[in-house]
Amino acid sequence: QVQLVESGGGLVQPGGSLRLSCAASGFTLDDYAIGWFRQAPGKEREGVSCISSRYGSTYYADSVKGRFTISGDNGKNTVYLQMNSLKPEDTAVYYCAAGGVATIDPGTYDYWGQGTQVTVSS
């Protein structure tokens, strides 16, 4: 059974950092691409970043490029999203998802976690 569990969210001041974790079970990171998405109140879910461990590729939305870094640990079957220089507009529920193609289009992902809240505020 495929399962994704996010953790690491919380409240942080502008300019601060957080590291989100996405623990996967029921498959290995070589089987699926993993994407990170976020959804703020009243807004559509948007893609943030994705990684394909099989092909060693990563991709970032322009809004987070240079501030966020995605990485995978095959031994722990976990994908991380390191978020630096956080801004209030990064506030959202962050989800990880597994799918067959490494894109930041949420429509291409098959399995989703429950999400973790990130709030950037002073």
Coordinates of N, CA, C and O in Angstrom, one line a residue:
Q1 N 0.8 -1.2 0.0 CA 0.0 0.0 0.0 C 0.9 1.2 0.0 O 1.7 1.4 0.9
V2 N 0.7 2.1 -1.0 CA 1.4 3.3 -1.1 C 1.0 4.3 0.0 O -0.2 4.6 0.2
Q3 N 1.9 4.9 0.7 CA 1.6 5.9 1.7 C 2.7 6.9 1.7 O 3.9 6.6 1.6
L4 N 2.3 8.2 1.9 CA 3.2 9.3 2.0 C 2.9 10.1 3.3 O 1.7 10.4 3.5
V5 N 3.8 10.4 4.1 CA 3.6 11.1 5.3 C 4.5 12.3 5.4 O 5.8 12.1 5.4
E6 N 4.0 13.5 5.4 CA 4.8 14.7 5.5 C 5.0 15.1 7.0 O 4.1 14.9 7.8
S7 N 6.1 15.8 7.2 CA 6.4 16.3 8.5 C 7.3 17.5 8.4 O 7.9 17.7 7.3
G8 N 7.5 18.3 9.5 CA 8.5 19.4 9.5 C 7.9 20.8 9.3 O 8.6 21.7 9.4
G9 N 6.6 20.9 9.1 CA 6.0 22.2 9.0 C 6.0 22.9 10.4 O 6.3 22.3 11.4
G10 N 5.6 24.2 10.3 CA 5.5 24.9 11.6 C 5.5 26.4 11.3 O 5.2 26.8 10.2
L11 N 5.7 27.2 12.4 CA 5.7 28.6 12.3 C 7.1 29.1 12.3 O 7.9 28.7 13.1
V12 N 7.4 30.0 11.3 CA 8.8 30.5 11.2 C 8.7 32.0 10.8 O 7.7 32.4 10.1
Q13 N 9.7 32.8 11.2 CA 9.7 34.2 10.9 C 10.2 34.4 9.4 O 10.9 33.5 8.9
P14 N 9.8 35.5 8.8 CA 10.4 35.8 7.5 C 11.9 35.7 7.5 O 12.5 36.2 8.4
G15 N 12.4 35.1 6.4 CA 13.9 35.0 6.3 C 14.4 33.7 7.0 O 15.5 33.3 6.8
G16 N 13.5 33.0 7.7 CA 13.9 31.8 8.3 C 13.9 30.5 7.4 O 13.6 30.7 6.2
S17 N 14.2 29.4 8.0 CA 14.2 28.1 7.3 C 13.4 27.0 7.9 O 13.2 27.0 9.1
L18 N 13.0 26.1 7.1 CA 12.3 24.9 7.5 C 12.8 23.7 6.6 O 13.0 24.0 5.4
R19 N 12.8 22.5 7.1 CA 13.0 21.4 6.3 C 11.8 20.4 6.4 O 11.5 19.9 7.5
L20 N 11.1 20.2 5.3 CA 10.0 19.3 5.2 C 10.5 17.9 4.8 O 11.4 17.8 4.0
S21 N 9.9 16.9 5.4 CA 10.2 15.5 5.1 C 8.9 14.8 4.5 O 7.8 15.1 4.9
C22 N 9.2 13.9 3.6 CA 8.1 13.1 3.0 C 8.6 11.7 3.0 O 9.4 11.3 2.3
A23 N 8.0 11.0 4.0 CA 8.4 9.6 4.2 C 7.5 8.7 3.4 O 6.3 8.7 3.5
A24 N 8.1 7.9 2.5 CA 7.3 7.0 1.6 C 7.4 5.6 2.0 O 8.4 5.1 2.5
S25 N 6.3 4.9 1.8 CA 6.2 3.4 2.1 C 5.3 2.8 1.0 O 4.5 3.4 0.4
G26 N 5.6 1.5 0.8 CA 4.8 0.8 -0.2 C 5.5 0.8 -1.6 O 5.0 0.2 -2.5
F27 N 6.6 1.6 -1.7 CA 7.3 1.7 -3.0 C 8.7 2.3 -2.7 O 8.9 2.7 -1.6
T28 N 9.6 2.2 -3.6 CA 10.9 2.9 -3.4 C 10.9 4.2 -4.3 O 10.2 4.4 -5.2
L29 N 11.9 5.0 -3.9 CA 12.0 6.3 -4.6 C 12.4 6.1 -6.1 O 12.1 7.0 -6.9
D30 N 12.9 5.0 -6.5 CA 13.2 4.7 -7.9 C 11.9 4.4 -8.7 O 11.9 4.5 -9.9
D31 N 10.8 4.1 -8.0 CA 9.6 3.7 -8.7 C 8.8 4.9 -9.1 O 8.1 4.8 -10.2
Y32 N 8.8 6.0 -8.4 CA 8.0 7.1 -8.7 C 8.8 8.4 -8.5 O 9.7 8.5 -7.7
A33 N 8.3 9.4 -9.3 CA 8.8 10.8 -9.0 C 8.0 11.3 -7.8 O 6.9 10.9 -7.5
I34 N 8.7 12.2 -7.0 CA 8.1 12.8 -5.9 C 8.0 14.3 -6.1 O 9.0 14.9 -6.5
G35 N 6.8 14.8 -5.9 CA 6.7 16.3 -6.0 C 6.2 16.9 -4.7 O 5.6 16.2 -3.9
W36 N 6.6 18.1 -4.6 CA 6.0 19.0 -3.5 C 5.1 20.0 -4.0 O 5.4 20.7 -5.0
F37 N 4.0 20.2 -3.4 CA 3.0 21.1 -3.8 C 2.5 21.9 -2.6 O 2.8 21.5 -1.4
R38 N 1.9 23.0 -2.8 CA 1.3 23.8 -1.7 C 0.0 24.4 -2.1 O -0.2 24.7 -3.3
Q39 N -0.8 24.7 -1.1 CA -2.1 25.3 -1.3 C -2.4 26.3 -0.2 O -2.4 25.9 1.0
A40 N -2.5 27.5 -0.6 CA -2.9 28.6 0.4 C -4.4 28.8 0.4 O -5.0 28.4 -0.6
P41 N -4.9 29.3 1.5 CA -6.4 29.5 1.5 C -6.9 30.3 0.3 O -6.4 31.3 0.0
G42 N -7.9 29.8 -0.3 CA -8.5 30.5 -1.4 C -7.8 30.4 -2.7 O -8.2 31.0 -3.7
K43 N -6.7 29.6 -2.7 CA -5.9 29.5 -4.0 C -5.8 28.1 -4.4 O -6.1 27.2 -3.7
E44 N -5.5 27.9 -5.7 CA -5.3 26.6 -6.2 C -4.0 25.9 -5.8 O -3.1 26.6 -5.4
R45 N -4.0 24.6 -5.8 CA -2.8 23.9 -5.4 C -1.7 24.2 -6.5 O -2.0 24.1 -7.7
E46 N -0.5 24.5 -6.1 CA 0.5 24.8 -7.1 C 1.7 23.9 -6.8 O 2.1 23.6 -5.7
G47 N 2.4 23.6 -7.9 CA 3.6 22.8 -7.8 C 4.8 23.7 -7.3 O 5.0 24.8 -7.7
V48 N 5.6 23.1 -6.5 CA 6.8 23.8 -5.9 C 8.1 23.2 -6.4 O 8.9 23.9 -6.9
S49 N 8.2 21.8 -6.4 CA 9.4 21.2 -6.8 C 9.1 19.7 -7.0 O 8.1 19.2 -6.5
C50 N 10.0 19.0 -7.7 CA 9.9 17.6 -7.9 C 11.2 17.0 -8.1 O 12.2 17.7 -8.5
I51 N 11.3 15.7 -7.9 CA 12.6 14.9 -8.1 C 12.3 13.6 -8.6 O 11.3 12.9 -8.2
S52 N 13.2 13.1 -9.5 CA 13.2 11.8 -10.0 C 14.5 11.1 -9.5 O 15.5 11.5 -10.0
S53 N 14.4 10.2 -8.5 CA 15.6 9.6 -8.1 C 16.2 8.7 -9.1 O 17.4 8.5 -9.3
R54 N 15.3 8.1 -9.9 CA 15.8 7.1 -11.0 C 16.6 7.9 -12.0 O 17.7 7.3 -12.5
Y55 N 16.2 9.1 -12.4 CA 16.9 9.8 -13.4 C 17.8 10.9 -12.9 O 18.5 11.6 -13.7
G56 N 17.8 11.1 -11.6 CA 18.6 12.2 -11.0 C 18.2 13.6 -11.4 O 19.1 14.4 -11.6
S57 N 17.0 13.8 -11.7 CA 16.5 15.1 -12.1 C 15.7 15.8 -11.1 O 15.0 15.2 -10.2
T58 N 15.8 17.2 -11.1 CA 15.0 18.0 -10.2 C 14.4 19.1 -10.9 O 15.0 19.5 -12.0
Y59 N 13.4 19.7 -10.4 CA 12.8 20.9 -11.0 C 12.1 21.8 -10.0 O 11.6 21.3 -9.0
Y60 N 12.2 23.1 -10.2 CA 11.7 24.0 -9.2 C 10.7 25.1 -9.9 O 11.0 25.5 -11.0
A61 N 9.7 25.5 -9.2 CA 8.9 26.6 -9.7 C 9.7 27.9 -9.6 O 10.6 28.0 -8.7
D62 N 9.5 28.8 -10.4 CA 10.3 30.1 -10.4 C 10.2 30.8 -9.1 O 11.1 31.4 -8.7
S63 N 9.0 30.7 -8.4 CA 8.8 31.4 -7.2 C 9.7 30.9 -6.0 O 9.9 31.6 -5.0
V64 N 10.3 29.7 -6.2 CA 11.1 29.2 -5.1 C 12.5 28.9 -5.5 O 13.4 28.5 -4.7
K65 N 12.8 29.1 -6.8 CA 14.2 28.8 -7.3 C 15.2 29.6 -6.6 O 15.0 30.8 -6.4
G66 N 16.3 28.9 -6.1 CA 17.3 29.6 -5.4 C 17.1 29.7 -3.9 O 18.0 30.0 -3.2
R67 N 15.9 29.3 -3.5 CA 15.6 29.4 -2.0 C 15.3 28.0 -1.5 O 15.6 27.7 -0.3
F68 N 14.7 27.1 -2.3 CA 14.3 25.8 -1.9 C 15.2 24.8 -2.6 O 15.6 24.9 -3.7
T69 N 15.4 23.7 -1.9 CA 16.2 22.6 -2.4 C 15.5 21.2 -2.1 O 15.2 21.0 -0.9
I70 N 15.3 20.4 -3.1 CA 14.7 19.1 -3.0 C 15.8 18.1 -3.0 O 16.8 18.2 -3.8
S71 N 15.7 17.0 -2.2 CA 16.7 16.0 -2.2 C 16.0 14.7 -1.7 O 14.9 14.7 -1.1
G72 N 16.6 13.6 -2.1 CA 16.1 12.3 -1.7 C 17.1 11.4 -1.0 O 18.3 11.5 -1.3
D73 N 16.7 10.6 0.0 CA 17.5 9.7 0.7 C 16.9 8.3 0.4 O 15.9 7.9 1.1
N74 N 17.5 7.5 -0.5 CA 17.0 6.2 -0.9 C 17.0 5.3 0.3 O 16.1 4.4 0.5
G75 N 18.0 5.4 1.1 CA 18.1 4.5 2.3 C 17.0 4.7 3.3 O 16.5 3.7 3.9
K76 N 16.5 5.9 3.4 CA 15.4 6.2 4.3 C 14.1 6.3 3.6 O 13.0 6.5 4.2
N77 N 14.2 6.1 2.2 CA 12.9 6.2 1.4 C 12.2 7.5 1.7 O 11.0 7.6 1.8
T78 N 12.9 8.6 1.8 CA 12.4 9.9 2.2 C 12.9 11.0 1.3 O 14.1 11.0 0.9
V79 N 12.0 11.9 1.0 CA 12.4 13.1 0.2 C 12.2 14.3 1.1 O 11.3 14.4 1.9
Y80 N 13.2 15.2 0.9 CA 13.2 16.4 1.8 C 13.0 17.7 0.9 O 13.4 17.7 -0.3
L81 N 12.5 18.7 1.5 CA 12.4 20.0 0.9 C 13.0 21.0 1.9 O 12.3 21.3 2.9
Q82 N 14.2 21.5 1.6 CA 14.8 22.5 2.4 C 14.4 23.8 1.9 O 14.6 24.2 0.8
M83 N 13.8 24.6 2.8 CA 13.2 25.9 2.5 C 14.0 27.0 3.2 O 13.9 27.0 4.5
N84 N 14.7 27.8 2.5 CA 15.4 28.9 3.1 C 14.8 30.3 2.7 O 14.1 30.3 1.7
S85 N 15.2 31.3 3.4 CA 14.7 32.7 3.0 C 13.2 32.7 2.8 O 12.7 33.3 1.8
L86 N 12.5 32.2 3.8 CA 11.1 32.0 3.6 C 10.4 33.4 3.7 O 10.9 34.3 4.4
K87 N 9.3 33.5 2.9 CA 8.6 34.7 2.8 C 7.1 34.5 3.3 O 6.6 33.4 3.2
P88 N 6.4 35.5 3.7 CA 5.0 35.3 4.1 C 4.2 34.7 3.0 O 3.3 33.9 3.3
E89 N 4.5 34.9 1.7 CA 3.7 34.3 0.6 C 4.0 32.8 0.5 O 3.4 32.2 -0.4
D90 N 5.0 32.3 1.2 CA 5.2 30.8 1.2 C 4.2 30.1 2.1 O 4.2 28.9 2.2
T91 N 3.5 30.9 2.9 CA 2.5 30.3 3.8 C 1.5 29.4 3.1 O 0.8 29.9 2.1
A92 N 1.3 28.2 3.5 CA 0.4 27.3 2.8 C 0.5 25.9 3.5 O 1.4 25.7 4.3
V93 N -0.4 25.0 3.1 CA -0.3 23.6 3.4 C 0.5 23.0 2.3 O 0.3 23.2 1.1
Y94 N 1.6 22.3 2.7 CA 2.5 21.7 1.8 C 2.2 20.2 1.7 O 2.1 19.5 2.8
Y95 N 2.1 19.6 0.5 CA 1.8 18.2 0.3 C 3.0 17.6 -0.5 O 3.5 18.3 -1.4
C96 N 3.2 16.4 -0.3 CA 4.1 15.6 -1.2 C 3.2 14.6 -1.9 O 2.1 14.2 -1.4
A97 N 3.6 14.2 -3.1 CA 2.9 13.3 -3.9 C 3.8 12.4 -4.7 O 4.9 12.8 -5.0
A98 N 3.3 11.3 -5.2 CA 4.1 10.3 -6.0 C 3.4 10.1 -7.3 O 2.2 10.0 -7.4
G99 N 4.2 10.1 -8.4 CA 3.6 10.0 -9.7 C 4.6 9.4 -10.7 O 5.8 9.3 -10.3
G100 N 4.2 9.1 -11.9 CA 5.0 8.5 -12.8 C 6.0 9.4 -13.6 O 7.0 9.0 -14.2
V101 N 5.7 10.7 -13.6 CA 6.5 11.7 -14.3 C 6.9 12.8 -13.4 O 6.1 13.3 -12.6
A102 N 8.2 13.2 -13.5 CA 8.7 14.3 -12.7 C 8.3 15.7 -13.3 O 9.0 16.3 -14.1
T103 N 7.1 16.1 -12.9 CA 6.6 17.5 -13.3 C 6.1 18.1 -12.0 O 5.9 17.5 -11.0
I104 N 5.7 19.4 -12.1 CA 5.1 20.1 -11.0 C 3.6 20.4 -11.4 O 3.0 21.3 -10.8
D105 N 3.1 19.5 -12.3 CA 1.7 19.6 -12.6 C 1.0 18.6 -11.6 O 1.2 17.4 -11.7
P106 N 0.2 19.1 -10.7 CA -0.5 18.2 -9.7 C -1.3 17.1 -10.4 O -1.6 16.0 -9.8
G107 N -1.8 17.4 -11.5 CA -2.7 16.4 -12.2 C -2.0 15.1 -12.7 O -2.7 14.1 -13.0
T108 N -0.7 15.1 -12.6 CA 0.0 13.9 -13.1 C 0.4 13.0 -11.9 O 1.1 12.0 -12.1
Y109 N 0.0 13.4 -10.7 CA 0.4 12.6 -9.5 C -0.8 11.7 -9.0 O -1.9 12.1 -9.1
D110 N -0.4 10.5 -8.6 CA -1.4 9.5 -8.2 C -1.7 9.4 -6.8 O -2.8 9.0 -6.3
Y111 N -0.6 9.6 -6.0 CA -0.7 9.4 -4.5 C -0.3 10.6 -3.8 O 0.7 11.3 -4.1
W112 N -1.1 10.9 -2.7 CA -0.9 12.2 -2.0 C -0.8 11.9 -0.5 O -1.5 11.1 0.0
G113 N 0.0 12.8 0.2 CA 0.0 12.8 1.6 C -1.0 13.7 2.1 O -1.8 14.3 1.4
Q114 N -1.1 13.8 3.5 CA -2.1 14.6 4.1 C -1.8 16.1 4.3 O -2.7 16.9 4.5
G115 N -0.5 16.4 4.1 CA -0.1 17.8 4.2 C 0.4 18.2 5.5 O 0.1 17.6 6.5
T116 N 1.3 19.3 5.5 CA 1.8 19.9 6.7 C 1.7 21.4 6.5 O 2.1 21.9 5.5
Q117 N 1.3 22.1 7.6 CA 1.1 23.5 7.5 C 2.5 24.2 7.7 O 3.2 23.9 8.6
V118 N 2.7 25.2 6.8 CA 3.9 26.1 7.0 C 3.3 27.5 7.0 O 2.6 28.0 6.2
T119 N 3.7 28.2 8.1 CA 3.2 29.6 8.3 C 4.5 30.5 8.5 O 5.3 30.2 9.4
V120 N 4.6 31.5 7.6 CA 5.7 32.4 7.7 C 5.1 33.7 8.1 O 4.4 34.4 7.4
S121 N 5.5 34.1 9.4 CA 4.9 35.3 9.9 C 5.8 35.8 11.1 O 6.4 35.1 11.8
S122 N 5.8 37.2 11.2 CA 6.5 37.7 12.3 C 5.6 38.0 13.5 O 6.0 38.4 14.6

